[in-house]
mmCIF file with all atom_site columns, C-alpha atoms in Angstrom:
data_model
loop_
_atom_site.group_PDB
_atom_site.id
_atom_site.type_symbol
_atom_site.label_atom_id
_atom_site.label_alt_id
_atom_site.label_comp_id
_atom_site.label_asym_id
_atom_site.label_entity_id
_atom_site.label_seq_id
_atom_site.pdbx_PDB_ins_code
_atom_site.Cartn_x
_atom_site.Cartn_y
_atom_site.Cartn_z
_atom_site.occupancy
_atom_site.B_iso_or_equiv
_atom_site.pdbx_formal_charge
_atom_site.auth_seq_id
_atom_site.auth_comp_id
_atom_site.auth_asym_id
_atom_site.auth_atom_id
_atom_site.pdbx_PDB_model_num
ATOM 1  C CA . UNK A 1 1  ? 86.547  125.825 191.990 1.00 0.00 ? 13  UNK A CA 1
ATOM 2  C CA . UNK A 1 2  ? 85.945  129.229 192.332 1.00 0.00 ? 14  UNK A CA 1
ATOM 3  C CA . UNK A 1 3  ? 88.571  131.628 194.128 1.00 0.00 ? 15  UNK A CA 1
ATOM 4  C CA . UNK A 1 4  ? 87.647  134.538 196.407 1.00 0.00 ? 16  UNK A CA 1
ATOM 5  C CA . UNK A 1 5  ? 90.465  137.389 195.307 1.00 0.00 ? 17  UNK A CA 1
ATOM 6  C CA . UNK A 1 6  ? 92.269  137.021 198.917 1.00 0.00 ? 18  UNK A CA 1
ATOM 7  C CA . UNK A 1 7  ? 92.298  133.287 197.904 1.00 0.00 ? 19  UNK A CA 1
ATOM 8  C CA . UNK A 1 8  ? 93.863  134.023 194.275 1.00 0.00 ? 20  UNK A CA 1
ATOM 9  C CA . UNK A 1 9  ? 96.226  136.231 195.576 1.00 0.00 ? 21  UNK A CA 1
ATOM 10 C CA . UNK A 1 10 ? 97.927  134.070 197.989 1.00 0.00 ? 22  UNK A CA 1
ATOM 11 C CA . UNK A 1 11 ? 97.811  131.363 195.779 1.00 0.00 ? 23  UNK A CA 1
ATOM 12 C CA . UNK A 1 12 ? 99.592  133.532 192.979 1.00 0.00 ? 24  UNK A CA 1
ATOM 13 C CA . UNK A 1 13 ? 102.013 134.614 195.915 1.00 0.00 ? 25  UNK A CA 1
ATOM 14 C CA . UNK A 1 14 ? 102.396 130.699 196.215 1.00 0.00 ? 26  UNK A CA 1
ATOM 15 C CA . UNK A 1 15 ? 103.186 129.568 193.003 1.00 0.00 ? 27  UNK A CA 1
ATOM 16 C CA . UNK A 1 16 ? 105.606 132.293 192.187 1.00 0.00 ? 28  UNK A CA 1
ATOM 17 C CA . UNK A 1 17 ? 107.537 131.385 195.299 1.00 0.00 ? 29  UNK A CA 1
ATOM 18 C CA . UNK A 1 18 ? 107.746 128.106 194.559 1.00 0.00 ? 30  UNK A CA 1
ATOM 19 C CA . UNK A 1 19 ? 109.009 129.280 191.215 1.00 0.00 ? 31  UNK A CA 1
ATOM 20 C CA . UNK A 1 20 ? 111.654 131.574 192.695 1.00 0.00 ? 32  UNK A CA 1
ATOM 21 C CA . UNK A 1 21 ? 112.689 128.856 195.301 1.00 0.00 ? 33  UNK A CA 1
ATOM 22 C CA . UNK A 1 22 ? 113.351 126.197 192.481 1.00 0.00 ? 34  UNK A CA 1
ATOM 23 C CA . UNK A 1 23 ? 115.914 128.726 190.760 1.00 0.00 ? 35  UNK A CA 1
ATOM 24 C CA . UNK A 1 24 ? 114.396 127.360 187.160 1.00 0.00 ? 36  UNK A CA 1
ATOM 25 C CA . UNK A 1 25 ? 114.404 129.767 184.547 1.00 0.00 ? 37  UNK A CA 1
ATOM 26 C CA . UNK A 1 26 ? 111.261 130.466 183.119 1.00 0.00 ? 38  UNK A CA 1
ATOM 27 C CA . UNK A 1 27 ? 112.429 129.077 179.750 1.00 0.00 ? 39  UNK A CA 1
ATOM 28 C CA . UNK A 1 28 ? 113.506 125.919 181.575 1.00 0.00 ? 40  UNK A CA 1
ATOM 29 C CA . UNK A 1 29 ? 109.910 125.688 182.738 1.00 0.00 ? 41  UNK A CA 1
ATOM 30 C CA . UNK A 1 30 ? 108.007 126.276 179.363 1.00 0.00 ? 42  UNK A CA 1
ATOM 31 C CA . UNK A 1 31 ? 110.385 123.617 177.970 1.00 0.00 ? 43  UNK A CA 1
ATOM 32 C CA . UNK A 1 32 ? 109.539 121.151 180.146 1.00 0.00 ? 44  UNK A CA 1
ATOM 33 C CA . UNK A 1 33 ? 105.567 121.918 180.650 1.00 0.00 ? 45  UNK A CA 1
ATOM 34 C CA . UNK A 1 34 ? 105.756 122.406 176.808 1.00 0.00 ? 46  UNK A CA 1
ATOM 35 C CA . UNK A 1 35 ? 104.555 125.580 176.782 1.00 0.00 ? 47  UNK A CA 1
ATOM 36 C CA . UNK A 1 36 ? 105.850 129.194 176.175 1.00 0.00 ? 48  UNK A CA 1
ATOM 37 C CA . UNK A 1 37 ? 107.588 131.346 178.687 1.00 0.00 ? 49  UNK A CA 1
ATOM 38 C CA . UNK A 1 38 ? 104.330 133.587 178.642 1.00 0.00 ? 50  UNK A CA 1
ATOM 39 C CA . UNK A 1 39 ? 102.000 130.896 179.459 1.00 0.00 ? 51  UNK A CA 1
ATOM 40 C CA . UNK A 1 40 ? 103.853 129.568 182.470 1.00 0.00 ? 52  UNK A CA 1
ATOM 41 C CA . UNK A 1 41 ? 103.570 134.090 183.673 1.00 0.00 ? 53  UNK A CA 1
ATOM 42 C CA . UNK A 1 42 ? 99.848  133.382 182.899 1.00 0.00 ? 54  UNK A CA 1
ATOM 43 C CA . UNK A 1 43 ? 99.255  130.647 184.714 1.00 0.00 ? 55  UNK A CA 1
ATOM 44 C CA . UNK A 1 44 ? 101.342 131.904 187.668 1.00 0.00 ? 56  UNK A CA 1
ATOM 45 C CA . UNK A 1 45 ? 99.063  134.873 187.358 1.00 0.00 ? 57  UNK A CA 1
ATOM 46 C CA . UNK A 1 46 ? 95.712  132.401 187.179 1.00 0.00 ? 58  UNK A CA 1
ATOM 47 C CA . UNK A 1 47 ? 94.794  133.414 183.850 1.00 0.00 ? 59  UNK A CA 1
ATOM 48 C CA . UNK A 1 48 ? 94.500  130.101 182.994 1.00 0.00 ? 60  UNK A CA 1
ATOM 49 C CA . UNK A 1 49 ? 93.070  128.545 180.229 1.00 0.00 ? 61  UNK A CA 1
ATOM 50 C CA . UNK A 1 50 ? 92.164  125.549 181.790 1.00 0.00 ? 62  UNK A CA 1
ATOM 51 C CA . UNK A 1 51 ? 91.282  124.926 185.564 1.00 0.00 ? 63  UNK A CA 1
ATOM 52 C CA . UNK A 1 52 ? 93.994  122.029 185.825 1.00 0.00 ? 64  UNK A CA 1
ATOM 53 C CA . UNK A 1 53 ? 97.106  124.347 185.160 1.00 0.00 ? 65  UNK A CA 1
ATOM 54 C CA . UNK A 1 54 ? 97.846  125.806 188.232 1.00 0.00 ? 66  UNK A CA 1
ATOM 55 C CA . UNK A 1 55 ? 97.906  122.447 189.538 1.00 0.00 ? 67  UNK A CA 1
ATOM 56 C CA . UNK A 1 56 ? 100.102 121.141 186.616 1.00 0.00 ? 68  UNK A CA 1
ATOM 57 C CA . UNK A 1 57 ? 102.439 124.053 187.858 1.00 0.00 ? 69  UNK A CA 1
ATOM 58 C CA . UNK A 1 58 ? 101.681 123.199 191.383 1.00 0.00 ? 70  UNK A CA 1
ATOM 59 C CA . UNK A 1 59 ? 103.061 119.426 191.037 1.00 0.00 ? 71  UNK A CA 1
ATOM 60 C CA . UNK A 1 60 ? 105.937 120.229 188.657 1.00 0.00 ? 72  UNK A CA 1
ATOM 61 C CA . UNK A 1 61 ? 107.677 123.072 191.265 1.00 0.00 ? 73  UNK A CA 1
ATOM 62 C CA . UNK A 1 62 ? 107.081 120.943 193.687 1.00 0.00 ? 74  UNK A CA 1
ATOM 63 C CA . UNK A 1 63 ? 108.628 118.116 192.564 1.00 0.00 ? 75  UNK A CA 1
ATOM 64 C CA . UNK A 1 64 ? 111.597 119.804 191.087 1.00 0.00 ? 76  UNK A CA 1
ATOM 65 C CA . UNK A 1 65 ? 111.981 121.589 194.341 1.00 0.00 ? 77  UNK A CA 1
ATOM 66 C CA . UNK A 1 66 ? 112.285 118.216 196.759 1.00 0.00 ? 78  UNK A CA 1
ATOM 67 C CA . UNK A 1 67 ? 114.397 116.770 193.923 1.00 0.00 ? 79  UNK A CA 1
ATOM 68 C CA . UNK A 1 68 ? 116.482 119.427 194.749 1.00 0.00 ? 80  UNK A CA 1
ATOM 69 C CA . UNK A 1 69 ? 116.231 118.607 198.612 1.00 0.00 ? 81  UNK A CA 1
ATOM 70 C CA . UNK A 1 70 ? 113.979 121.844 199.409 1.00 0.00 ? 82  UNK A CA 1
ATOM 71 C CA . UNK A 1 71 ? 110.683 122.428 201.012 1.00 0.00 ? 83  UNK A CA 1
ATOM 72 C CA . UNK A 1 72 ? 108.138 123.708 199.144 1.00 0.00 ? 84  UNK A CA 1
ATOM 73 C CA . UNK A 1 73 ? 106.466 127.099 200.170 1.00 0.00 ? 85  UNK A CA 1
ATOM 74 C CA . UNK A 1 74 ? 102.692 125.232 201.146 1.00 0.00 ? 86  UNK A CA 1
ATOM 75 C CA . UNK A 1 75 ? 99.650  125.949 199.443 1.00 0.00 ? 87  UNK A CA 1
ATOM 76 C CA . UNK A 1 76 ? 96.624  127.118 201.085 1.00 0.00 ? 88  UNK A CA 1
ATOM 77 C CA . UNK A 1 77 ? 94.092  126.450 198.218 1.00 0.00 ? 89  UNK A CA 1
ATOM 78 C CA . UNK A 1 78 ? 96.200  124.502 196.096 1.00 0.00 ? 90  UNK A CA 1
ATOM 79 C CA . UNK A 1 79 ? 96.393  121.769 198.227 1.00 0.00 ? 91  UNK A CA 1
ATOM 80 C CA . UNK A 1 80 ? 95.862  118.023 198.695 1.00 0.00 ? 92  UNK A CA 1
ATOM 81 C CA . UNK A 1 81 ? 95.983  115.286 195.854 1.00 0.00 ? 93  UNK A CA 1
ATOM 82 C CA . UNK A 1 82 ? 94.144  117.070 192.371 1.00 0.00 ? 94  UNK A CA 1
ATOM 83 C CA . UNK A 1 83 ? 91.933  113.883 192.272 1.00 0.00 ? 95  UNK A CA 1
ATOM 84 C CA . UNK A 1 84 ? 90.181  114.561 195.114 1.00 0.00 ? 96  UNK A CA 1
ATOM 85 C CA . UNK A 1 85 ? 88.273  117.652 193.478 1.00 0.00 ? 97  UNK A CA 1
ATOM 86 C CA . UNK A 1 86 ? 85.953  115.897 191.291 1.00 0.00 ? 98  UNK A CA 1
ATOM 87 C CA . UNK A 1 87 ? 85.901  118.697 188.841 1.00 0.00 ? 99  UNK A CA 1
ATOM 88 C CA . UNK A 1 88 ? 89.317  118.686 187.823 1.00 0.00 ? 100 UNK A CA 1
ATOM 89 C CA . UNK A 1 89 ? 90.551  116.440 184.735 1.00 0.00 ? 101 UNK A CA 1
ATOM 90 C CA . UNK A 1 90 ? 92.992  114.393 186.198 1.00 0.00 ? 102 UNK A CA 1
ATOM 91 C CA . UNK A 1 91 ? 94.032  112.839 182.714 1.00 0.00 ? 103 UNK A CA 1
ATOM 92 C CA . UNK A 1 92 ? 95.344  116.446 181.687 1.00 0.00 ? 104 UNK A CA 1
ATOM 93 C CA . UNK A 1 93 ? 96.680  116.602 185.507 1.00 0.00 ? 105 UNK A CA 1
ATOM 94 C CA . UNK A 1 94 ? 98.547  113.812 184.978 1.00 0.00 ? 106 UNK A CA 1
ATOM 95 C CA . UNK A 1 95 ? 99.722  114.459 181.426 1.00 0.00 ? 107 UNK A CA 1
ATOM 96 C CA . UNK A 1 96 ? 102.064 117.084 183.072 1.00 0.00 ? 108 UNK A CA 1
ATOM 97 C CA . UNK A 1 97 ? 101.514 119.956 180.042 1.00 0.00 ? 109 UNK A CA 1
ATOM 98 C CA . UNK A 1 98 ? 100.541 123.099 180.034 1.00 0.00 ? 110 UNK A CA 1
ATOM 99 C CA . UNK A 1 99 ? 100.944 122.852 176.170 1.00 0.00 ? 111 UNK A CA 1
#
């Protein structure tokens, strides 16, 4: 899935929101995605290594953020259940790492 730059823009707007909102530190996050603090800027920025990650980032803020009883910011590309895009590897999706 190809983005146009107006389309990774807001979704970079997106996922940092989502970050901010959850009040996780960004150590907190690379613990738990099993990653480095850098990787989890990167893939907030979409330099991504693999196509999955922003929506391994994607399903982790969100979750932490309605265990915490608060609406996630929506997404306007990121959107939708990961396994209907039949290019993404769901396995990795569902492994939860970014490591």
């Amino acid at each position: 899935m190809s983005l146009k730059e107006i389309e990774r823009t807001s979704t970079r707007q997106e996922l940092r929101a989502n970050y901010e909102r959850s009040g996780l530190s960004l150590d907190q996050v690379a613990t738990d995605l099993e990653t480095t603090p850098t990787h989890v800027e990167d893939v907030m920025d979409l330099n991504v290594v693999h196509i999955e990650e922003p929506w391994i980032l994607r399903n982790y803020l969100n979750d932490s953020l309605l265990d915490q009883g608060v609406t996630p910011v929506p997404y306007s590309r990121l959107k939708g259940a990961p396994s209907e895009y039949w290019f993404l590897n769901q396995h990795r999706i569902d492994q939860g790492i970014l490591g």
